[in-house]
Amino acid sequence: RFVVCFLSFCRFFSKKARKMDEFQGAEETSFVVDEVSNIIKESVEGAIGGNAYQHNKVNQWTSNVVEQCLNQLTKLGKPFKYIVTCVIMQKNGAGLHTASSCFWDNTSDGSCTVRWENKTMYCIVSVFGLAI
């Protein structure tokens, strides 16, 4: 009985291990929103940090944010083409409305948008990942 139970136990965990490997394999090649969101937040903090809004620095900040995002995304080594957009807007009471639409494969492609703000500005970053 012990041998039969032990073999059943081994088969059960063998199947579990295979499913776990499949899950990890899928995660290695899928668009993980939490992972991308963290990359965006770190990139914005690194590029803008605690700075106050300065019109003459916005071009440099937006370039730095998208470059840092792309660098970190490519380091993930996932089979994606990435599109990164960044908008920096001074907090002055004006409205901003944006929209996007994508025609893609929902099972493999994905997107993530993060709104970051401090006392003087908003920074909205979107990342689109398209599976290769």
Short mmCIF file of C-alpha atoms in Angstrom, two decimals:
data_model
loop_
_atom_site.label_atom_id
_atom_site.label_comp_id
_atom_site.label_asym_id
_atom_site.label_seq_id
_atom_site.Cartn_x
_atom_site.Cartn_y
_atom_site.Cartn_z
CA ARG A 1 0.00 0.00 0.00
CA PHE A 2 2.76 2.42 0.87
CA VAL A 3 4.42 1.87 -2.52
CA VAL A 4 1.14 2.44 -4.38
CA CYS A 5 0.38 5.59 -2.34
CA PHE A 6 3.92 6.83 -2.80
CA LEU A 7 3.74 6.30 -6.58
CA SER A 8 0.40 8.12 -6.72
CA PHE A 9 1.89 10.93 -4.66
CA CYS A 10 4.88 11.12 -7.04
CA ARG A 11 2.63 11.17 -10.11
CA PHE A 12 0.52 13.93 -8.54
CA PHE A 13 3.55 16.12 -7.85
CA SER A 14 5.08 15.29 -11.20
CA LYS A 15 1.94 16.63 -12.89
CA LYS A 16 1.96 19.66 -10.59
CA ALA A 17 5.62 20.31 -11.42
CA ARG A 18 4.90 20.08 -15.16
CA LYS A 19 2.00 22.52 -14.80
CA MET A 20 4.22 24.87 -12.79
CA ASP A 21 6.91 24.67 -15.49
CA GLU A 22 4.27 25.42 -18.14
CA PHE A 23 3.05 28.40 -16.08
CA GLN A 24 6.58 29.72 -15.61
CA GLY A 25 7.26 29.19 -19.31
CA ALA A 26 4.10 31.13 -20.17
CA GLU A 27 5.06 33.95 -17.80
CA GLU A 28 8.50 34.19 -19.39
CA THR A 29 6.87 34.91 -22.76
CA SER A 30 3.74 36.81 -21.70
CA PHE A 31 3.04 40.48 -21.10
CA VAL A 32 2.89 40.83 -17.31
CA VAL A 33 1.15 44.10 -16.42
CA ASP A 34 2.51 44.27 -12.85
CA GLU A 35 6.06 43.83 -14.12
CA VAL A 36 5.61 46.54 -16.78
CA SER A 37 3.91 48.87 -14.31
CA ASN A 38 6.90 48.63 -11.96
CA ILE A 39 9.29 49.37 -14.82
CA ILE A 40 7.27 52.47 -15.75
CA LYS A 41 7.17 53.75 -12.16
CA GLU A 42 10.91 53.23 -11.67
CA SER A 43 11.66 54.94 -15.00
CA VAL A 44 9.55 57.99 -14.16
CA GLU A 45 11.05 58.27 -10.68
CA GLY A 46 14.54 57.96 -12.15
CA ALA A 47 13.98 60.53 -14.88
CA ILE A 48 11.83 63.09 -13.06
CA GLY A 49 12.09 62.24 -9.37
CA GLY A 50 11.26 65.15 -7.09
CA ASN A 51 11.65 67.89 -9.71
CA ALA A 52 9.13 70.68 -10.07
CA TYR A 53 7.61 71.29 -13.51
CA GLN A 54 9.97 73.22 -15.80
CA HIS A 55 8.82 73.78 -19.36
CA ASN A 56 12.38 73.79 -20.73
CA LYS A 57 13.08 70.31 -19.26
CA VAL A 58 9.96 68.48 -20.45
CA ASN A 59 11.47 67.28 -23.76
CA GLN A 60 14.47 65.81 -21.96
CA TRP A 61 12.29 64.20 -19.26
CA THR A 62 9.95 62.55 -21.76
CA SER A 63 12.90 61.23 -23.78
CA ASN A 64 14.55 59.88 -20.64
CA VAL A 65 11.36 58.18 -19.46
CA VAL A 66 10.72 56.36 -22.74
CA GLU A 67 14.40 55.39 -23.15
CA GLN A 68 14.61 54.02 -19.60
CA CYS A 69 11.37 52.09 -20.07
CA LEU A 70 12.56 50.58 -23.35
CA ASN A 71 15.94 49.66 -21.88
CA GLN A 72 14.36 47.86 -18.93
CA LEU A 73 11.69 46.17 -21.07
CA THR A 74 14.27 44.80 -23.51
CA LYS A 75 16.35 43.49 -20.58
CA LEU A 76 13.40 41.21 -19.74
CA GLY A 77 14.33 39.24 -22.87
CA LYS A 78 10.72 38.59 -23.84
CA PRO A 79 9.61 38.14 -27.47
CA PHE A 80 7.87 41.51 -27.83
CA LYS A 81 8.06 44.68 -29.83
CA TYR A 82 7.34 47.61 -27.54
CA ILE A 83 5.75 51.01 -28.06
CA VAL A 84 6.21 53.52 -25.23
CA THR A 85 4.50 56.91 -25.01
CA CYS A 86 4.98 59.60 -22.38
CA VAL A 87 3.01 62.78 -21.73
CA ILE A 88 4.10 65.34 -19.14
CA MET A 89 1.64 68.04 -18.24
CA GLN A 90 1.84 70.90 -15.79
CA LYS A 91 -0.80 70.89 -13.05
CA ASN A 92 -2.69 74.07 -13.83
CA GLY A 93 -6.33 73.00 -13.90
CA ALA A 94 -6.47 72.19 -17.63
CA GLY A 95 -8.10 68.96 -18.73
CA LEU A 96 -6.48 66.16 -20.68
CA HIS A 97 -8.38 63.36 -22.37
CA THR A 98 -6.68 60.52 -24.20
CA ALA A 99 -7.80 57.28 -25.80
CA SER A 100 -6.21 54.39 -27.61
CA SER A 101 -7.50 51.40 -29.47
CA CYS A 102 -5.64 48.30 -30.56
CA PHE A 103 -6.39 45.52 -33.01
CA TRP A 104 -4.30 42.64 -31.73
CA ASP A 105 -4.22 39.19 -30.17
CA ASN A 106 -5.54 39.48 -26.61
CA THR A 107 -3.93 36.18 -25.67
CA SER A 108 -0.37 37.37 -26.33
CA ASP A 109 -0.31 41.18 -26.64
CA GLY A 110 -0.89 43.68 -23.85
CA SER A 111 -0.74 47.24 -22.60
CA CYS A 112 -0.16 49.11 -19.38
CA THR A 113 -0.72 52.78 -18.54
CA VAL A 114 0.55 54.50 -15.40
CA ARG A 115 -0.31 57.98 -14.20
CA TRP A 116 2.39 59.46 -11.97
CA GLU A 117 2.09 62.84 -10.33
CA ASN A 118 3.71 65.23 -7.92
CA LYS A 119 2.65 68.69 -6.74
CA THR A 120 3.42 70.41 -10.05
CA MET A 121 2.90 67.91 -12.89
CA TYR A 122 1.36 64.73 -14.25
CA CYS A 123 3.27 62.10 -16.20
CA ILE A 124 1.25 59.53 -18.12
CA VAL A 125 3.17 56.62 -19.63
CA SER A 126 1.72 53.87 -21.80
CA VAL A 127 3.48 50.70 -22.90
CA PHE A 128 2.13 48.44 -25.62
CA GLY A 129 3.68 45.00 -26.02
CA LEU A 130 3.20 43.17 -29.30
CA ALA A 131 4.25 39.52 -29.38
CA ILE A 132 6.73 38.61 -32.10
#
